[in-house]
Amino acid sequence: MNLLKKIFIAVLIITAIAGCKKLDIVPTDRFSDATFWKVDANVYNALYNNYHLIYNDGLYFSAEALSDNAYSRAGDVAIISGGNATASTGKFAGDWSNYYSDIKSCNEFLTFVNQNTTLSKDVLNRMIAETRFLRAFAHFNLTKWYGDVPLVTDNITPDEAKVIARTPKADVIKFILSELDAALPYLPSKDQLAVSENGRITKGAALALEARVLLYQGDRMADVVTVCEKLINNQTANGTYSLNPSYTALFSDKVVNKTNNETILSLQYVPTTPLSWSDFFDFAPLSVGGRVISMSPTQELVNDYIMLNGKAITDATSGYDENNPYVNRDPRFTATIVYDGYKWDNGGGVNGTSKTIYIKPGSDPSDKNGIPGGPDEYVGDRESSSPTGYYWRKYFDPNAQASYVSGLNLHLFRYAEILLDYAEAKNSLGQMNATIWNQTIGALRARAGFTDPGALNYPTTGDMTAIIRRERRVELALEGLRVDDIRRWKIAEVVMNGYAHGARFSGDFTTDNGYIRAQKRQFNPSRDYLWAIPANDLSLDKNLTQNPGY
């Protein structure tokens, strides 16, 4: 991929040099715009470069710490979640640059690809459809964070980029949806993909993105239902999807993770550098191969895992015991989060050994006289221990190389999300009933391992909106979507104000009943629902304007 980027840079340089000559002579010893796209392998490499730019593991995981699911003790995500960001905050500029780099690459592809005369029309149409999806996805991520953003649909020059203005978000969304509709007829269904093409964009991916875009608008729920039903009820045309029998295997098993009927689109990795990721190295407990703990689950996330009987821990009849809090909980809890007394199974991998993880201060039998200091125990600000008293388990790769270098895919869209989208949309329209419940929330809970009728049966009492939102949170934890949800539901001003907590290990029961205060968070609803347009881009483009409050 680095070589390909150099090729693109070389092409741009060659083009600039050629433009200064009086004669337009095509070079014979190197690629130019007139020759690069005529080579089939170059076209495929250019397409794969667009895929490479779509997203990355850093964006995927860091989003959790921008929500109430996780806490990161350092870096820009800590600054943002703490309410201290400015227009000069690096992540604002970095994400903006990432998405526009992908858009630039896609626009170059769409501008020049028809110069190729040897690939079939069907192949080219499919490649163009994939690229339009990727460009739509980048624009969606931009408008999700920044609101009104420049809509770039042509291969503009640097000078043109310096005078482009922001496009109203409604128009950007309209463009995204039209692009997906235009791409859909030229994309194969999942069932039509060759094994060697696993990971390429399909009709299912286009529909899944369309459902997400519509859902996030808040006022298009009938359209969300229509799109979801295409994936649920018309699988002959759009691909065969279902919930994988094992929730855990989706994120850990090297075969299931890459080939299953639940994945709609994933970031593709292999267990070799540079096509791998190693974030888990800073998520795992020290005693099983972890390093510096960069991001930890919060107590707020832990509290949303219901009991096996289907009741929330706040229900006085649930059987929840604050002094023994991790028993009889939603099975996805153990599949996602490491807690005190966790029975860690390394699955036969090279990282660590099967063992009990001791986190509560003084709980490790290897401690002398009950003095805290075990490798995984909570000890204030020690970088090698979790600042919340919890570690991640989801996306643990038992086949990872040293330092948790992993080749597991990271799921961008799963069928589980479609079921959650569908449940939320139907409920918002007043159409939730036992049939929809069994098809969505009930099915997700059955797959998770619930057996108690209290958890599986359609509830006739209670707040259905809260139930669906809680289900979405725990099902999709550590997949980067919680921050989107709290922003589109306009609850970030509630859940991101005050302290992010950790386990009940602080030792001070007069403050928050002994739960660790991990970070004081602030969220200004008049400012923080939008990110700042990067200060440097404002200085370069006189037609850009800043979001309120920055």
XYZ file of C-alpha atoms in Angstrom:
550
model
C 0.000 0.000 0.000
C 2.886 2.362 0.730
C 4.290 1.602 -2.722
C 0.932 2.390 -4.278
C 0.789 5.746 -2.516
C 4.226 6.523 -3.940
C 2.965 5.604 -7.403
C 0.082 8.054 -7.033
C 2.464 10.785 -5.870
C 4.708 10.044 -8.819
C 1.745 10.269 -11.177
C 0.796 13.679 -9.791
C 4.367 14.952 -10.090
C 4.691 13.660 -13.636
C 1.394 15.281 -14.574
C 2.525 18.624 -13.162
C 5.830 18.467 -15.017
C 4.137 17.459 -18.269
C 1.789 20.434 -17.969
C 4.767 22.794 -18.171
C 5.913 21.449 -21.538
C 4.813 22.834 -24.871
C 4.458 19.327 -26.301
C 2.260 16.740 -24.569
C 4.604 13.815 -24.994
C 3.599 10.598 -23.170
C 6.550 9.199 -21.189
C 7.639 5.726 -22.282
C 9.768 4.867 -19.254
C 7.264 5.462 -16.465
C 3.557 5.638 -15.709
C 1.559 8.769 -16.466
C -2.147 9.560 -16.392
C -2.194 8.495 -20.014
C -0.738 5.038 -19.320
C -1.290 4.140 -15.651
C -4.950 3.272 -15.990
C -4.498 1.176 -19.112
C -2.766 -1.511 -17.052
C -5.320 -3.810 -15.419
C -3.154 -4.526 -12.384
C -2.850 -0.800 -11.719
C -6.628 -0.399 -11.744
C -7.034 -3.177 -9.195
C -4.277 -1.721 -7.030
C -5.921 1.690 -7.175
C -9.225 0.137 -6.087
C -7.546 -1.679 -3.199
C -5.899 1.572 -2.154
C -9.386 3.076 -1.816
C -10.339 0.144 0.403
C -7.182 0.634 2.443
C -8.154 4.237 3.167
C -11.775 3.538 4.139
C -11.132 3.174 7.873
C -8.539 1.795 10.292
C -8.161 0.141 13.667
C -7.250 3.423 15.365
C -10.512 5.075 14.342
C -12.422 1.890 15.129
C -11.302 1.483 18.729
C -10.682 5.066 19.815
C -14.350 5.887 19.219
C -15.214 3.857 22.323
C -13.320 6.256 24.591
C -15.285 9.142 23.100
C -18.383 7.558 24.629
C -19.455 6.390 28.068
C -18.319 2.853 27.223
C -14.632 3.400 27.864
C -11.985 5.662 29.314
C -8.605 6.524 27.859
C -6.234 8.254 30.270
C -4.203 10.135 27.651
C -4.227 11.581 24.159
C -6.784 13.511 22.157
C -9.681 11.218 23.013
C -9.151 12.067 26.697
C -9.054 15.767 25.830
C -12.248 15.530 23.785
C -14.180 13.398 26.269
C -13.046 15.727 29.043
C -14.612 18.667 27.210
C -11.290 20.439 26.648
C -10.937 20.225 22.877
C -10.211 23.232 20.686
C -10.083 23.829 16.947
C -6.383 22.895 17.149
C -6.988 19.438 18.683
C -5.050 16.964 16.580
C -7.763 14.340 16.207
C -10.133 16.824 14.608
C -7.545 17.538 11.921
C -6.400 13.931 11.609
C -9.841 12.448 11.062
C -10.774 15.234 8.647
C -7.612 14.512 6.664
C -8.179 10.747 6.689
C -11.655 10.983 5.228
C -10.763 13.557 2.605
C -7.718 11.496 1.589
C -10.072 8.610 0.845
C -12.424 10.917 -1.072
C -9.494 12.281 -3.102
C -8.340 8.765 -3.954
C -11.878 7.728 -4.934
C -12.360 10.792 -7.112
C -9.083 10.124 -8.919
C -10.235 6.570 -9.569
C -13.617 7.674 -10.888
C -12.004 10.342 -13.095
C -9.470 8.103 -14.811
C -10.687 4.497 -14.633
C -12.602 4.650 -17.906
C -9.283 5.096 -19.682
C -8.887 1.364 -19.237
C -10.018 -0.513 -22.350
C -9.117 -4.097 -21.464
C -11.250 -4.815 -18.411
C -14.832 -5.781 -19.191
C -17.659 -3.301 -18.794
C -19.161 -5.407 -15.995
C -15.886 -5.444 -14.069
C -15.423 -1.699 -14.429
C -19.020 -0.980 -13.421
C -18.558 -3.057 -10.286
C -15.320 -1.262 -9.409
C -16.992 2.100 -9.928
C -19.888 1.026 -7.693
C -17.484 -0.049 -4.952
C -15.648 3.256 -5.168
C -18.901 5.223 -4.984
C -19.745 3.293 -1.805
C -16.348 4.136 -0.302
C -16.701 7.806 -1.195
C -20.217 7.857 0.294
C -18.959 6.214 3.501
C -16.210 8.829 3.887
C -18.680 11.678 3.369
C -21.035 10.089 5.903
C -18.320 9.924 8.549
C -17.398 13.530 7.878
C -20.919 14.906 8.153
C -21.563 12.735 11.215
C -18.771 14.504 13.096
C -18.573 17.952 11.540
C -22.102 18.639 10.275
C -21.947 20.772 7.136
C -18.837 19.717 5.206
C -17.461 20.328 1.709
C -19.092 17.843 -0.644
C -16.310 16.851 -3.037
C -17.510 14.874 -6.030
C -14.827 15.815 -8.573
C -11.080 15.387 -8.722
C -10.420 18.970 -7.683
C -7.071 20.736 -7.796
C -5.230 22.066 -4.723
C -6.247 25.592 -5.690
C -9.910 24.572 -5.942
C -9.634 22.932 -2.530
C -8.625 26.292 -1.044
C -11.899 27.994 -1.966
C -14.456 25.232 -1.469
C -17.304 25.976 0.943
C -19.255 23.781 3.325
C -22.311 21.988 1.941
C -25.425 21.732 4.143
C -25.578 18.381 5.900
C -29.003 17.609 4.380
C -27.499 17.880 0.892
C -24.531 15.678 1.852
C -26.924 13.023 3.176
C -28.998 13.250 -0.006
C -25.842 12.706 -2.064
C -24.773 9.705 0.064
C -28.136 7.997 -0.344
C -28.216 8.660 -4.083
C -24.710 7.208 -4.458
C -25.719 4.025 -2.651
C -28.828 3.657 -4.791
C -26.733 4.148 -7.933
C -24.110 1.614 -6.829
C -26.519 -1.111 -5.726
C -27.407 -2.624 -9.145
C -23.736 -3.190 -10.017
C -22.723 -4.863 -6.758
C -22.864 -8.631 -6.246
C -24.702 -10.213 -3.366
C -22.644 -11.883 -0.662
C -23.588 -15.277 -2.076
C -22.074 -14.366 -5.462
C -18.640 -13.553 -4.050
C -15.737 -15.866 -4.745
C -13.802 -16.875 -1.644
C -10.858 -14.836 -2.891
C -13.085 -11.733 -2.920
C -14.192 -11.974 0.683
C -14.244 -8.450 2.105
C -15.273 -6.669 -1.067
C -18.376 -4.503 -1.000
C -21.698 -6.177 -1.745
C -25.356 -5.282 -2.065
C -25.675 -6.125 1.636
C -22.983 -3.600 2.564
C -24.655 -0.854 0.524
C -28.006 -1.550 2.186
C -26.419 -1.728 5.651
C -24.782 1.662 5.170
C -28.045 3.076 3.834
C -29.876 1.798 6.925
C -27.277 3.373 9.234
C -27.379 6.707 7.408
C -31.176 6.820 7.539
C -31.311 5.724 11.185
C -28.907 8.460 12.229
C -31.167 11.147 10.758
C -33.844 10.325 13.330
C -36.825 11.235 11.136
C -36.556 8.541 8.443
C -37.640 5.513 10.459
C -40.129 4.234 7.880
C -37.293 4.246 5.336
C -35.071 2.390 7.810
C -37.721 -0.321 8.064
C -37.922 -0.599 4.272
C -34.157 -0.985 3.874
C -33.794 -3.447 6.755
C -36.585 -5.606 5.363
C -34.647 -5.922 2.104
C -31.863 -7.594 4.085
C -34.156 -9.579 6.362
C -36.840 -10.709 3.919
C -35.221 -10.633 0.467
C -32.039 -12.588 0.972
C -32.225 -14.305 -2.407
C -31.451 -10.978 -4.050
C -29.366 -9.269 -1.381
C -27.418 -12.055 0.297
C -27.951 -14.723 2.937
C -27.438 -13.291 6.417
C -28.104 -14.687 9.879
C -26.747 -14.494 13.416
C -23.654 -16.586 13.932
C -24.334 -19.265 16.585
C -21.412 -18.071 18.731
C -21.086 -14.413 19.698
C -17.550 -14.938 21.014
C -16.316 -16.670 17.862
C -17.174 -13.655 15.708
C -14.408 -11.711 17.433
C -11.848 -14.394 18.301
C -12.023 -17.475 16.107
C -9.667 -17.088 13.149
C -12.015 -18.982 10.798
C -15.421 -17.793 11.985
C -14.231 -14.197 12.234
C -13.498 -14.157 8.504
C -16.179 -16.450 7.107
C -19.665 -16.376 8.597
C -23.197 -15.368 7.670
C -23.365 -12.436 10.074
C -20.584 -10.229 8.767
C -21.754 -7.754 6.137
C -18.514 -5.773 5.786
C -15.262 -5.920 7.732
C -11.845 -4.330 7.650
C -9.653 -7.108 6.284
C -6.429 -8.063 8.062
C -3.845 -10.818 7.952
C -1.466 -11.727 10.809
C 1.569 -10.079 9.249
C 2.791 -6.520 9.391
C 1.692 -4.098 7.937
C -1.653 -5.761 7.239
C -2.337 -6.417 10.924
C -3.356 -4.517 14.048
C -2.040 -4.655 17.600
C -4.337 -2.417 19.692
C -5.163 -5.337 21.987
C -1.580 -5.185 23.258
C -2.766 -2.141 25.240
C -6.173 -3.562 26.157
C -5.183 -6.869 27.784
C -4.127 -7.516 31.398
C -0.401 -7.427 32.035
C -0.302 -11.034 33.242
C -1.512 -12.348 29.869
C 0.772 -10.299 27.661
C -0.633 -6.765 27.868
C 1.475 -3.633 28.019
C 0.297 -0.103 28.868
C -3.460 0.051 29.355
C -4.629 2.662 26.858
C -8.383 2.173 27.078
C -10.576 0.530 29.711
C -14.280 -0.310 29.997
C -16.298 1.865 32.368
C -18.567 0.868 35.210
C -21.370 2.572 33.292
C -21.029 0.011 30.501
C -20.779 -2.850 32.995
C -24.008 -1.700 34.657
C -25.978 -2.071 31.428
C -25.454 -5.839 31.202
C -28.702 -7.317 32.490
C -29.151 -10.375 34.680
C -29.829 -13.812 33.213
C -33.476 -13.429 34.227
C -33.763 -10.434 31.910
C -33.936 -7.802 34.648
C -31.737 -4.742 34.948
C -29.414 -4.652 37.950
C -31.360 -1.633 39.213
C -34.478 -3.806 39.571
C -34.858 -4.754 43.238
C -36.131 -8.204 42.203
C -33.290 -8.963 39.788
C -31.123 -10.829 42.290
C -28.170 -8.523 41.695
C -25.667 -8.437 44.561
C -23.382 -5.391 44.608
C -20.883 -7.371 46.669
C -20.812 -10.190 44.117
C -21.616 -8.216 40.972
C -20.343 -10.385 38.139
C -22.452 -13.517 38.519
C -25.605 -14.385 36.576
C -25.076 -11.593 34.058
C -25.680 -11.369 30.310
C -23.230 -13.869 28.723
C -21.942 -11.120 26.440
C -20.485 -9.485 29.538
C -17.915 -12.255 29.968
C -17.318 -12.291 26.205
C -16.509 -8.576 26.235
C -15.058 -7.445 29.579
C -12.457 -8.805 32.007
C -13.421 -8.273 35.646
C -12.021 -9.259 39.030
C -11.832 -13.056 39.279
C -12.161 -13.504 35.501
C -11.175 -16.971 34.277
C -8.903 -16.118 31.374
C -8.572 -18.855 28.752
C -5.857 -18.131 26.234
C -7.322 -20.618 23.769
C -4.008 -22.302 23.268
C -2.362 -19.119 22.015
C 1.105 -17.779 22.742
C -0.047 -14.741 24.728
C -0.183 -15.491 28.415
C -1.611 -18.589 30.055
C -5.010 -19.729 31.235
C -5.390 -18.180 34.652
C -7.511 -16.142 37.032
C -7.254 -12.369 36.653
C -7.053 -10.635 40.039
C -7.984 -6.940 39.874
C -9.422 -5.935 43.244
C -6.613 -4.481 45.388
C -5.141 -7.111 47.649
C -6.931 -10.004 45.933
C -3.945 -11.595 44.205
C -2.778 -14.613 46.284
C 0.797 -13.796 45.291
C 0.566 -10.524 47.252
C 2.157 -10.549 50.647
C 0.057 -9.433 53.611
C -2.738 -8.335 51.262
C -0.710 -5.417 49.945
C -1.850 -4.384 46.431
C 0.676 -4.822 43.704
C -0.282 -7.846 41.598
C 0.307 -7.271 37.876
C -3.368 -6.678 37.037
C -4.580 -5.142 40.271
C -6.016 -1.664 40.311
C -3.318 0.630 41.681
C -4.276 4.236 41.026
C -2.464 5.701 38.032
C -0.076 2.850 37.328
C 0.035 2.673 33.531
C 0.213 -1.104 33.365
C -3.028 -1.558 35.299
C -6.508 -0.580 34.246
C -7.606 2.831 35.583
C -11.184 1.523 35.835
C -10.487 -1.962 37.180
C -11.693 -3.577 33.945
C -9.944 -4.860 30.830
C -11.188 -5.821 27.384
C -11.745 -9.397 26.244
C -13.655 -8.821 23.001
C -11.362 -9.140 19.970
C -8.878 -11.227 21.957
C -7.001 -13.232 19.326
C -5.713 -16.570 20.671
C -3.659 -16.931 17.479
C -2.050 -13.507 17.672
C 1.670 -13.151 17.291
C 3.857 -11.628 19.998
C 2.607 -8.271 21.298
C -0.884 -9.231 20.159
C -0.209 -8.569 16.497
C -3.496 -9.834 15.083
C -4.947 -10.733 11.714
C -8.557 -10.788 12.890
C -10.980 -8.731 10.825
C -12.721 -5.750 12.445
C -16.449 -5.760 11.712
C -17.866 -2.537 10.267
C -21.379 -3.871 9.633
C -22.983 -6.970 11.120
C -26.430 -8.477 10.636
C -26.944 -7.962 14.373
C -26.846 -4.206 13.742
C -29.541 -4.554 11.075
C -31.787 -6.329 13.587
C -31.156 -3.578 16.128
C -31.821 -0.884 13.516
C -35.058 -2.633 12.632
C -36.186 -2.949 16.255
C -35.439 0.706 16.968
C -37.230 1.907 13.841
C -40.294 -0.275 14.396
C -40.519 0.801 18.017
C -40.248 4.475 17.102
C -43.159 3.999 14.694
C -45.253 2.316 17.397
C -45.032 -1.028 15.593
C -43.036 -3.123 18.070
C -44.812 -6.377 18.942
C -43.979 -9.939 19.960
C -43.218 -10.969 16.374
C -40.714 -8.146 15.828
C -39.249 -8.740 19.293
C -38.653 -12.432 18.599
C -37.093 -11.570 15.255
C -34.710 -8.998 16.741
C -34.008 -8.555 20.467
C -35.225 -12.037 21.381
C -33.047 -13.581 18.660
C -29.978 -11.647 19.804
C -30.473 -12.730 23.395
C -31.022 -16.357 22.422
C -27.792 -16.300 20.424
C -25.993 -14.714 23.379
C -26.966 -17.678 25.562
C -30.008 -16.523 27.542
C -32.468 -19.302 28.391
C -34.741 -17.737 31.018
C -38.167 -16.809 29.576
C -37.930 -13.516 31.468
C -35.095 -12.515 29.170
C -36.401 -14.065 25.959
C -40.127 -13.321 26.006
C -41.650 -10.093 24.735
C -41.961 -7.723 27.717
C -45.436 -6.356 28.315
C -44.200 -3.701 30.745
C -41.212 -1.410 30.953
C -39.651 1.222 28.735
C -39.144 -0.450 25.346
C -36.960 2.376 24.083
C -34.593 1.932 27.047
C -34.567 -1.851 26.547
C -33.627 -1.553 22.871
C -30.956 1.063 23.567
C -29.427 -1.094 26.306
C -29.439 -4.097 23.988
C -27.712 -2.112 21.272
C -25.059 -0.940 23.697
C -24.016 -4.346 24.972
C -24.310 -6.157 21.640
C -22.106 -3.634 19.831
C -19.667 -2.734 22.627
C -16.090 -2.135 21.422
C -17.270 -1.759 17.822
C -17.149 2.038 17.786
C -20.871 2.759 17.479
C -21.855 3.843 20.988
C -20.530 7.377 20.458
C -22.757 7.725 17.392
C -25.769 6.527 19.363
C -25.443 8.884 22.320
C -24.991 11.806 19.928
C -27.924 11.029 17.651
C -30.180 10.295 20.651
C -29.027 13.623 22.138
C -28.136 11.992 25.467
C -24.409 12.766 25.306
C -25.053 15.882 27.379
C -26.273 13.554 30.144
C -24.014 10.495 29.936
C -20.847 12.486 29.114
C -21.237 14.984 31.945
C -19.883 13.995 35.344
C -17.471 11.198 36.208
C -16.682 8.113 34.199
C -16.406 5.407 36.850
C -14.551 2.216 37.409
C -15.128 -0.767 39.688
C -15.883 -0.448 43.403
C -12.218 -0.463 44.349
C -11.504 3.122 45.415
C -11.623 2.350 49.144
C -13.559 5.564 49.801
C -17.200 4.581 50.267
C -18.174 8.147 51.115
C -17.500 9.181 47.504
C -19.651 7.566 44.801
C -20.158 4.543 47.067
C -16.580 3.400 46.513
C -16.626 3.336 42.708
C -13.438 4.644 41.100
C -13.642 8.124 39.662
C -11.705 7.652 36.438
C -12.287 10.942 34.621
C -14.312 14.114 35.072
C -16.151 14.647 31.814
C -17.856 17.685 30.362
C -20.135 17.935 27.356
C -21.462 21.278 26.193
C -24.633 20.592 24.166
C -24.406 23.950 22.414
C -20.957 23.039 21.085
C -19.898 19.416 21.410
C -22.433 17.672 19.200
C -20.247 18.895 16.342
C -16.480 18.762 16.082
C -14.398 21.793 15.176
C -13.406 22.378 11.581
C -9.594 22.066 11.832
C -7.912 25.414 12.428
C -5.297 24.842 9.722
C -7.941 24.161 7.083
C -9.749 27.345 8.054
C -6.546 29.302 7.521
C -6.065 27.747 4.062
C -9.656 28.034 2.829
C -11.299 31.447 3.213
C -14.728 29.992 2.381
C -14.780 27.541 5.293
C -16.632 28.572 8.441
C -16.266 27.298 11.998
C -18.827 25.401 14.054
C -20.360 27.259 17.028
C -18.351 27.477 20.228
C -14.883 26.922 18.787
